[in-house]
XYZ file of C-alpha atoms in Angstrom:
634
model
C 60.787 -44.457 0.555
C 59.216 -40.974 0.798
C 56.106 -40.674 -2.232
C 57.722 -38.101 -4.626
C 54.422 -35.975 -5.503
C 54.680 -33.485 -8.433
C 51.998 -31.125 -7.949
C 49.708 -29.546 -9.698
C 46.822 -26.617 -9.230
C 43.972 -27.857 -10.852
C 40.276 -26.427 -10.594
C 39.527 -28.716 -7.964
C 42.328 -29.248 -5.679
C 46.280 -30.114 -5.608
C 47.182 -33.166 -7.679
C 50.258 -35.814 -7.724
C 51.118 -37.204 -10.241
C 50.242 -41.569 -9.780
C 53.648 -42.715 -11.362
C 55.512 -41.867 -8.328
C 54.177 -44.402 -5.700
C 56.585 -47.491 -4.867
C 55.169 -50.717 -5.249
C 53.424 -52.113 -2.499
C 55.208 -55.530 -0.385
C 52.426 -57.783 1.046
C 53.200 -58.727 4.788
C 51.587 -60.979 6.824
C 47.684 -62.805 5.309
C 46.124 -59.764 3.823
C 46.231 -56.555 2.506
C 42.799 -54.204 3.039
C 42.417 -50.462 1.409
C 40.143 -48.221 2.625
C 40.841 -45.030 0.912
C 40.215 -43.093 3.740
C 44.039 -41.428 3.655
C 43.325 -39.936 0.094
C 43.131 -36.618 1.659
C 46.737 -36.554 1.763
C 47.311 -38.874 -1.252
C 46.999 -41.889 -2.723
C 48.047 -44.705 -0.853
C 51.740 -47.080 -1.856
C 50.947 -49.258 -4.617
C 48.405 -46.964 -6.160
C 48.623 -45.380 -9.059
C 45.789 -43.624 -11.796
C 46.339 -43.852 -15.225
C 44.449 -43.562 -18.842
C 45.417 -44.590 -22.366
C 45.006 -47.522 -20.839
C 44.789 -51.291 -23.246
C 45.100 -55.270 -22.128
C 48.434 -54.689 -24.162
C 49.130 -51.299 -22.476
C 50.005 -49.824 -18.536
C 48.571 -46.078 -19.893
C 49.775 -42.715 -19.214
C 50.011 -41.154 -15.496
C 47.667 -39.493 -15.066
C 46.660 -36.960 -11.828
C 44.426 -37.202 -8.944
C 43.040 -35.138 -7.104
C 43.541 -35.080 -3.262
C 40.795 -32.168 -2.720
C 37.441 -33.496 -1.653
C 34.966 -33.582 -4.560
C 31.561 -34.044 -5.391
C 30.081 -36.697 -7.511
C 28.914 -34.092 -9.873
C 32.229 -32.380 -10.170
C 35.845 -32.709 -11.316
C 34.697 -34.210 -15.391
C 38.095 -35.324 -16.482
C 40.017 -36.465 -13.472
C 40.235 -38.761 -10.607
C 39.798 -37.879 -7.323
C 39.129 -38.009 -3.630
C 35.178 -38.645 -3.321
C 32.729 -39.733 -0.932
C 32.393 -43.949 -0.922
C 28.446 -45.030 -1.767
C 27.545 -46.191 1.686
C 25.719 -44.726 3.911
C 24.438 -42.059 1.186
C 22.017 -41.994 -0.633
C 21.731 -40.872 -3.944
C 21.418 -36.865 -4.120
C 22.924 -35.946 -0.895
C 24.226 -32.730 -1.315
C 28.016 -31.550 -2.251
C 28.679 -30.658 1.807
C 27.626 -33.891 3.078
C 30.240 -35.259 0.314
C 32.725 -33.659 1.330
C 32.226 -34.210 5.367
C 31.979 -37.582 5.001
C 35.089 -39.717 6.474
C 33.729 -42.521 3.832
C 36.062 -42.634 1.030
C 37.091 -43.618 -2.082
C 38.778 -43.385 -4.857
C 37.653 -42.757 -7.708
C 37.468 -40.706 -11.157
C 34.620 -38.198 -13.000
C 34.952 -39.695 -16.860
C 34.942 -37.079 -18.990
C 36.534 -36.525 -22.125
C 40.110 -35.938 -20.590
C 40.193 -39.609 -19.187
C 37.227 -41.370 -21.283
C 39.750 -43.903 -23.144
C 41.679 -46.480 -20.730
C 40.947 -45.706 -17.453
C 42.548 -47.513 -14.899
C 42.349 -48.081 -11.556
C 46.055 -50.101 -10.524
C 47.840 -51.538 -7.682
C 51.515 -52.183 -8.001
C 52.644 -55.055 -5.680
C 56.548 -55.468 -5.168
C 57.329 -59.721 -5.315
C 54.437 -62.299 -4.392
C 57.501 -64.628 -2.967
C 55.758 -67.574 -0.859
C 52.855 -66.068 -1.623
C 49.779 -68.551 -3.281
C 46.083 -68.633 -3.961
C 45.373 -64.638 -4.045
C 42.581 -63.109 -4.688
C 41.719 -59.532 -4.813
C 38.271 -58.313 -3.889
C 36.499 -54.216 -3.798
C 34.029 -52.387 -4.709
C 32.999 -51.153 -7.462
C 30.423 -48.373 -7.090
C 28.374 -45.876 -9.578
C 28.117 -42.590 -7.896
C 26.189 -39.936 -9.779
C 22.194 -41.223 -10.314
C 22.351 -38.204 -13.633
C 24.802 -40.038 -15.279
C 23.236 -41.683 -18.149
C 25.643 -42.776 -20.174
C 27.649 -46.348 -19.630
C 31.343 -47.498 -18.549
C 32.135 -50.757 -18.631
C 35.239 -52.735 -16.506
C 36.901 -55.124 -16.136
C 40.251 -56.722 -13.510
C 43.654 -57.506 -15.458
C 46.473 -58.200 -14.079
C 50.811 -57.726 -15.364
C 54.392 -59.120 -14.288
C 57.195 -57.585 -14.257
C 58.808 -54.143 -13.543
C 57.511 -52.769 -16.456
C 54.983 -54.658 -18.084
C 54.248 -54.740 -21.779
C 51.015 -57.066 -22.043
C 47.996 -57.738 -19.233
C 45.904 -60.846 -18.582
C 41.555 -60.066 -18.361
C 40.735 -62.262 -15.380
C 36.871 -60.900 -14.639
C 34.582 -57.877 -16.567
C 31.977 -56.797 -17.923
C 31.032 -54.774 -14.556
C 29.277 -51.419 -15.854
C 29.045 -48.695 -14.328
C 26.508 -45.259 -15.080
C 23.108 -45.714 -16.817
C 21.619 -43.910 -13.630
C 22.314 -46.158 -11.324
C 23.652 -44.792 -7.858
C 25.017 -48.598 -6.981
C 27.914 -50.881 -5.321
C 29.446 -54.174 -6.894
C 30.896 -56.974 -4.932
C 33.080 -57.999 -6.864
C 35.714 -61.116 -5.984
C 38.262 -62.730 -8.490
C 40.738 -65.235 -7.870
C 44.116 -64.310 -9.513
C 45.831 -67.164 -11.276
C 48.468 -69.220 -10.416
C 51.058 -67.591 -12.446
C 50.751 -64.333 -10.159
C 52.153 -67.897 -7.413
C 55.778 -66.588 -5.666
C 56.866 -63.993 -8.333
C 59.780 -62.172 -7.940
C 59.394 -59.453 -9.733
C 55.752 -57.033 -9.733
C 53.069 -58.372 -10.025
C 50.783 -55.198 -10.890
C 46.070 -55.806 -10.504
C 44.291 -53.401 -12.830
C 40.797 -51.800 -12.789
C 40.455 -50.529 -16.639
C 37.791 -49.117 -18.527
C 39.600 -49.617 -21.978
C 36.603 -48.135 -24.320
C 34.892 -45.135 -24.835
C 31.306 -44.592 -22.171
C 28.245 -45.878 -24.687
C 25.099 -43.386 -24.313
C 24.795 -39.704 -24.159
C 24.598 -36.828 -21.873
C 26.855 -36.728 -18.175
C 29.130 -38.318 -18.436
C 29.421 -41.390 -14.911
C 31.217 -41.194 -11.613
C 32.996 -44.826 -10.410
C 34.641 -45.276 -7.323
C 36.237 -48.155 -5.838
C 36.190 -48.990 -2.189
C 37.482 -51.643 0.575
C 40.017 -53.086 -1.572
C 40.813 -57.009 0.417
C 43.378 -58.831 -1.225
C 44.058 -62.351 0.606
C 46.097 -65.042 0.137
C 47.390 -68.234 1.368
C 51.713 -68.627 2.863
C 53.259 -65.951 3.682
C 56.176 -63.741 2.280
C 59.490 -64.794 3.491
C 61.036 -63.042 5.879
C 64.422 -60.735 4.621
C 66.169 -58.437 6.789
C 68.622 -55.371 6.768
C 71.140 -54.307 9.009
C 74.360 -52.771 9.154
C 77.670 -54.905 10.132
C 80.641 -53.843 11.263
C 83.856 -55.668 10.894
C 87.099 -56.271 13.324
C 89.287 -54.313 12.134
C 91.954 -56.001 14.678
C 92.984 -59.127 15.592
C 91.403 -61.323 17.888
C 89.601 -58.415 18.761
C 85.563 -57.755 20.736
C 84.931 -54.895 18.424
C 82.637 -57.148 15.096
C 78.775 -55.325 15.448
C 75.645 -55.832 13.917
C 72.586 -53.401 14.343
C 70.031 -51.708 13.185
C 68.452 -54.788 11.472
C 65.270 -54.916 10.602
C 62.917 -57.397 9.328
C 60.217 -57.759 6.674
C 57.757 -60.283 5.026
C 56.010 -62.980 6.596
C 53.965 -62.225 9.530
C 55.189 -58.627 10.542
C 55.043 -57.933 14.638
C 59.381 -59.109 14.855
C 61.493 -60.648 18.064
C 65.214 -61.023 17.188
C 68.012 -62.718 18.847
C 71.758 -64.223 17.969
C 72.484 -67.144 18.491
C 76.289 -66.104 19.683
C 74.593 -64.161 22.657
C 71.503 -66.346 23.604
C 70.708 -69.142 25.186
C 69.494 -72.206 24.079
C 66.817 -72.105 23.288
C 67.332 -68.860 22.558
C 65.430 -65.746 23.730
C 63.606 -63.700 21.728
C 63.710 -59.799 22.285
C 63.098 -56.532 20.570
C 67.628 -55.453 20.299
C 67.908 -54.739 17.484
C 71.808 -53.680 17.296
C 74.042 -56.263 18.867
C 77.726 -54.987 20.371
C 81.257 -56.233 21.121
C 81.742 -59.345 18.472
C 84.141 -61.617 17.604
C 85.263 -62.600 14.352
C 83.090 -65.448 12.395
C 79.619 -66.562 11.518
C 77.249 -64.651 13.048
C 73.328 -65.858 12.892
C 70.136 -63.043 13.338
C 67.305 -64.913 14.355
C 64.105 -63.249 13.230
C 60.705 -64.845 15.330
C 57.307 -63.114 13.502
C 54.193 -63.218 14.919
C 53.262 -66.522 13.832
C 56.112 -67.501 15.257
C 57.937 -68.975 12.378
C 61.817 -68.295 13.198
C 64.122 -67.558 9.908
C 68.331 -67.980 9.964
C 70.035 -64.792 8.101
C 73.538 -65.802 8.776
C 76.644 -62.781 9.053
C 79.790 -63.267 8.320
C 82.421 -60.991 10.407
C 85.739 -60.539 9.037
C 88.875 -59.611 10.545
C 92.679 -59.881 9.582
C 93.983 -62.689 9.011
C 96.902 -62.475 11.447
C 97.741 -59.548 14.868
C 99.235 -56.891 13.304
C 102.735 -57.358 14.488
C 106.689 -55.212 14.513
C 109.423 -56.381 14.529
C 112.456 -54.086 14.227
C 116.594 -54.105 14.121
C 119.809 -52.539 14.798
C 121.944 -52.510 11.342
C 124.053 -49.911 12.863
C 125.633 -48.459 16.182
C 126.076 -45.477 17.903
C 129.585 -44.614 16.337
C 131.460 -43.088 19.676
C 129.688 -43.118 23.287
C 127.127 -40.994 24.360
C 126.225 -40.148 19.985
C 123.056 -40.135 18.377
C 124.306 -41.503 14.891
C 122.491 -45.362 15.790
C 120.683 -46.935 12.680
C 117.334 -49.382 13.323
C 114.954 -50.251 11.101
C 111.152 -51.282 11.855
C 108.980 -53.274 9.758
C 104.983 -54.267 10.271
C 103.674 -57.709 9.020
C 100.116 -59.286 8.889
C 97.220 -56.208 10.098
C 96.243 -53.844 7.570
C 98.815 -52.710 5.169
C 99.749 -49.611 5.175
C 101.260 -48.810 8.231
C 102.102 -45.850 10.434
C 105.145 -45.968 12.967
C 106.682 -43.515 15.973
C 109.459 -43.918 17.527
C 109.441 -43.425 22.199
C 106.657 -41.929 21.790
C 106.750 -39.428 18.869
C 104.132 -39.035 16.336
C 103.360 -40.660 13.943
C 104.050 -40.523 10.520
C 102.841 -41.429 6.963
C 101.526 -43.864 5.591
C 103.955 -46.833 4.722
C 103.912 -50.346 3.151
C 107.806 -50.646 3.953
C 109.842 -50.789 6.347
C 109.996 -47.657 8.814
C 114.423 -46.787 9.235
C 115.567 -44.318 11.929
C 119.317 -42.931 10.834
C 119.531 -40.533 14.757
C 119.195 -43.123 17.330
C 120.681 -42.957 20.330
C 122.023 -45.476 22.667
C 119.478 -47.257 24.444
C 116.529 -49.341 23.882
C 114.359 -47.522 21.171
C 110.369 -48.306 21.294
C 108.502 -48.352 18.457
C 104.677 -48.002 17.925
C 103.277 -49.003 14.574
C 99.453 -48.243 14.098
C 97.845 -50.332 10.328
C 95.065 -48.330 8.373
C 92.639 -49.883 10.897
C 94.350 -47.799 13.818
C 95.417 -51.372 15.428
C 98.467 -51.114 17.213
C 101.664 -53.017 18.128
C 104.684 -52.175 19.498
C 108.624 -53.596 19.920
C 111.335 -52.122 21.135
C 115.149 -51.805 19.522
C 118.089 -51.969 21.722
C 120.897 -49.460 19.926
C 124.333 -50.097 20.932
C 127.371 -48.350 21.647
C 131.355 -48.851 22.396
C 132.434 -47.720 25.771
C 133.330 -44.566 26.722
C 136.884 -44.042 26.012
C 138.890 -43.916 29.027
C 143.004 -43.839 29.305
C 145.043 -44.338 32.424
C 148.540 -42.278 32.651
C 151.529 -42.733 34.606
C 153.713 -39.866 34.626
C 157.513 -38.559 36.748
C 157.306 -35.415 37.665
C 160.181 -32.671 38.230
C 162.944 -33.557 40.797
C 164.468 -29.713 40.602
C 163.360 -26.542 39.988
C 163.057 -25.270 36.451
C 163.912 -28.938 35.292
C 162.466 -30.393 31.889
C 162.754 -33.408 33.033
C 158.775 -34.370 33.445
C 157.001 -37.619 32.311
C 154.278 -39.113 31.122
C 153.571 -42.292 29.846
C 150.259 -44.195 29.068
C 149.428 -46.980 31.135
C 146.369 -48.314 29.428
C 142.879 -47.557 27.628
C 139.449 -49.209 27.914
C 136.129 -48.245 25.673
C 136.030 -47.109 22.219
C 137.210 -49.340 19.183
C 140.475 -51.268 20.560
C 142.079 -53.056 23.009
C 145.017 -52.153 23.653
C 147.315 -48.667 24.133
C 148.882 -49.565 19.794
C 145.406 -49.055 18.892
C 144.516 -45.771 20.123
C 146.270 -42.714 19.220
C 147.835 -39.949 21.417
C 147.911 -36.464 21.297
C 149.426 -34.157 23.736
C 148.920 -30.647 23.484
C 152.375 -28.866 22.616
C 153.287 -26.681 20.383
C 153.832 -28.635 17.511
C 151.788 -31.555 19.084
C 153.017 -34.197 19.950
C 152.205 -38.556 19.130
C 152.750 -41.565 21.070
C 152.541 -43.639 23.650
C 155.469 -41.553 26.308
C 156.509 -38.313 26.425
C 159.550 -36.958 27.896
C 161.406 -33.589 28.451
C 158.280 -32.258 29.868
C 158.724 -28.701 31.674
C 156.181 -27.773 34.764
C 152.550 -27.400 33.875
C 149.245 -28.449 32.620
C 149.045 -30.942 29.462
C 145.931 -32.469 28.076
C 145.913 -35.830 26.033
C 143.802 -36.952 24.039
C 142.901 -40.158 22.960
C 142.038 -41.068 19.270
C 140.301 -45.056 18.019
C 140.270 -45.487 14.415
C 136.269 -44.203 14.474
C 137.504 -40.947 15.138
C 136.185 -40.812 18.991
C 137.812 -39.168 20.991
C 138.489 -37.642 24.727
C 140.702 -36.111 26.833
C 142.821 -35.812 30.400
C 144.164 -33.585 32.103
C 147.879 -34.473 33.823
C 150.438 -31.283 35.069
C 153.715 -32.170 36.177
C 154.565 -30.026 38.676
C 158.237 -28.648 39.961
C 159.413 -28.441 43.844
C 159.514 -24.760 44.476
C 162.479 -23.418 43.627
C 165.257 -23.800 46.898
C 166.216 -19.497 48.915
C 167.980 -19.414 51.762
C 168.654 -16.863 53.721
C 171.970 -16.256 55.916
C 172.074 -15.104 59.532
C 175.402 -13.435 59.591
C 176.922 -12.689 62.599
C 180.893 -10.617 62.120
C 184.134 -11.530 64.035
C 184.656 -8.196 66.531
C 187.384 -10.020 67.355
C 189.272 -13.382 68.199
C 187.134 -15.441 65.589
C 184.227 -14.712 67.102
C 181.850 -14.710 64.037
C 178.714 -17.210 63.238
C 176.306 -18.021 60.376
C 172.692 -19.483 60.500
C 171.500 -20.632 57.481
C 167.544 -20.539 57.011
C 166.348 -22.302 53.318
C 162.675 -22.616 52.126
C 161.887 -24.375 48.891
C 163.089 -27.793 47.599
C 162.191 -30.629 49.607
C 162.773 -31.420 53.240
C 165.719 -32.423 54.059
C 168.329 -30.231 54.073
C 171.747 -31.579 53.887
C 174.403 -28.933 54.737
C 177.899 -28.830 53.094
C 180.481 -25.865 54.012
C 183.947 -25.834 52.437
C 187.275 -24.097 53.146
C 188.226 -24.619 56.530
C 185.196 -26.607 57.572
C 185.193 -29.606 55.626
C 182.303 -32.107 56.963
C 180.172 -30.318 59.267
C 176.822 -30.360 57.934
C 174.975 -28.047 60.489
C 172.484 -25.517 59.661
C 174.682 -23.150 61.525
C 178.440 -23.145 62.131
C 180.244 -20.318 64.316
C 183.356 -19.610 65.223
C 184.217 -17.816 62.320
C 187.295 -15.530 62.603
C 186.931 -11.833 60.065
C 188.695 -12.449 56.358
C 187.342 -16.028 56.345
C 185.473 -17.046 53.206
C 182.761 -20.657 53.741
C 181.651 -22.150 50.737
C 178.252 -23.742 51.298
C 176.257 -26.313 48.474
C 173.280 -27.133 50.311
C 171.086 -29.971 49.047
C 167.830 -31.045 48.946
C 166.034 -34.296 49.495
C 165.512 -34.529 45.856
C 169.082 -34.125 45.502
C 169.127 -30.480 43.752
C 172.116 -28.440 44.496
C 172.013 -24.618 45.260
C 175.853 -23.198 46.422
C 176.109 -20.205 47.768
C 179.187 -17.462 49.444
C 179.610 -16.628 53.146
C 182.401 -14.286 54.367
C 183.234 -13.048 57.886
C 184.227 -9.433 58.382
C 185.987 -7.723 61.339
C 185.799 -4.467 62.416
C 187.187 -2.376 59.791
C 190.513 -0.212 59.758
C 192.023 1.809 57.859
C 196.317 3.190 58.670
C 196.819 6.722 58.147
C 198.541 9.398 60.193
C 196.671 10.030 62.702
C 194.426 7.017 63.534
C 192.974 4.075 62.122
C 188.852 3.870 61.009
C 186.528 1.498 62.883
C 183.236 0.847 61.107
C 180.209 -1.544 61.311
C 177.452 -2.045 58.996
C 174.407 -3.441 60.793
C 171.727 -5.256 60.870
C 173.311 -7.730 58.114
C 171.093 -9.497 56.587
C 169.457 -6.610 56.362
C 165.960 -5.884 55.020
C 164.410 -1.956 55.616
C 167.665 -0.075 56.867
C 171.315 -0.496 56.495
C 173.122 1.306 59.894
C 176.627 3.037 59.313
C 178.441 3.344 62.832
C 181.822 4.981 61.858
C 183.912 6.756 63.775
C 184.836 9.011 60.997
C 182.612 10.264 58.014
C 182.772 8.016 55.432
C 181.069 7.465 52.497
C 179.024 4.018 51.142
C 179.069 2.909 48.337
C 176.512 -0.062 47.333
C 177.223 -3.103 44.669
C 174.986 -5.752 43.034
C 177.231 -9.207 42.394
C 178.140 -8.524 38.893
C 179.564 -4.890 39.930
C 176.603 -2.570 39.039
C 176.967 0.526 42.032
C 173.162 0.618 42.897
C 173.468 3.679 45.607
C 175.802 5.857 46.614
C 176.109 7.712 50.143
C 178.282 10.257 51.462
C 178.985 10.414 54.931
C 176.257 7.863 55.024
C 174.719 6.714 58.645
C 171.316 5.095 57.611
C 171.528 3.621 53.734
C 167.606 2.513 53.066
C 167.310 -1.808 51.849
C 163.608 -1.380 50.912
C 163.461 -1.067 47.780
C 166.517 -3.412 46.414
C 165.739 -6.617 46.457
C 167.007 -9.481 47.981
C 170.164 -10.901 47.704
C 173.536 -10.398 47.818
C 175.028 -6.579 48.022
C 178.916 -5.835 48.353
C 179.835 -3.355 50.144
C 182.200 -0.308 49.743
C 183.454 1.813 52.424
C 185.440 4.497 51.486
C 186.936 7.632 53.478
C 186.340 11.422 52.803
C 189.144 10.915 49.173
C 186.492 8.595 48.163
C 189.827 6.033 48.539
C 188.763 2.238 49.205
C 189.070 1.652 53.380
C 187.427 -1.603 53.137
C 185.061 -4.053 51.167
C 182.034 -5.624 53.101
C 179.402 -8.623 51.627
C 175.417 -8.026 52.717
C 172.709 -9.638 52.034
C 168.853 -8.179 51.800
C 166.540 -10.163 52.856
């Protein structure tokens, strides 16, 4: 401990209050003090008092650290030159320069009563036969007054009585002298746990007249038998995590015994132990470790140190208590709980930050399916981990059978639920199926569907759902074109049918004179004959057409018949009219609506007409009908 000094300015130098000194701990086998360093302050354990008496410790007094001549500083305790090697008439300069110093007092009215030099010993544990020896010096030859001194002792932290053990030693009386005093302390001071105080005191005023004496004490020597028990201080760190090797015993410092210590730790040294100056040991397990201290006499003292650890290793467990509702979701629930270690605990899920400290379990309500790693850290920083598996139902998958429309424009398509897997269900009747029509349709089979894209959404009882898209198709519309060659006489007409759409193969059924003819091309057709075609594709879809064969157009009049040819037929752009007389042409669609009127026509543009069958009326110059033909625009 640092000395606590109270400084005040006196006429002769700096002073310190004597009460500030701590008790001195006796070590080894003896103690000596020559006071040569008192220019820096009183040595440890030493104090000066006034007003001391047999039953009173007295009043703490100030001590002047500056060197003081023997005849100076009346009424103060100070730093005086020791008597050794000096003559009584040594100069003040010589005295102040001397390295050999004594703890002294210049008696005056301020300290005439109860002048006391005090040495305070911390304890005498293990000590006996304590002998106190010192030199009592009378330093001022010119001091006529006499001062008588006594040696006494007291015990305790604040003794209320002192016992004399020697006395009657005079100083002053115009003497320059030195008295060697040695006293054996009584057995009462042996092996004491508390303070022992030794005083050199003058309880009574100086006798005589004129100059007060200057007195000093020097070369104190205390001896004893036995030695103080060795004590030790240290810092220890317990093991924060069960089973760890993180304990430590550091900053080991021994006292007592015979100074000059070496150390060993029983758990880390061979037998016999090897002592060293090492004062810190780390990497220790829990348990009892014994510090061994060997003093300079070779005495070994043992100090057990128990390092603790948590009773059991930190453990973290977990359990899932709610699956993810729907495949791919994140509403699974799980809880983790910690045991052992040192509560409270912090939890981390899947590598995330640790949360706040808890003494209870930790719950996570937003987990997806899979393995989740939970770490727990206790208040000591110990960490444990566990895995928690969150399950989920399989993804819902629905499989369907479907039938497309056989013929263009039909609404006979069908989608049937075959089976469903995943979610919460085992048969198709455990699920709800919704078809994307307006209004929405539910069921297990959906009928009368026109061609198009359909979405079937499957729901299980938990509201999980999935969708699939199924297309219902139809064959393309059956379309055909007829290449008709009219009869120019002698039944030379023919028809060739070209078909697109539907589903090949095609079946041709001609009627009216050609029943039973199933060819794509029919010939030897006569003027004026009408032929009916029923076309059936491979799906059984049926379409119909009517084809009339024409010959040359003739008109009876007073002059000569009119001959008209229309070509080509079928026509795509220009219809040519070849007549031996001027004719007018009227073109109608199959509803009878007139599309084109052309007078004295030679060429008629058909480009803007839609593909299909048209009726061509041939008119004379008076707009009388002289003939009708059917043509195909393609």
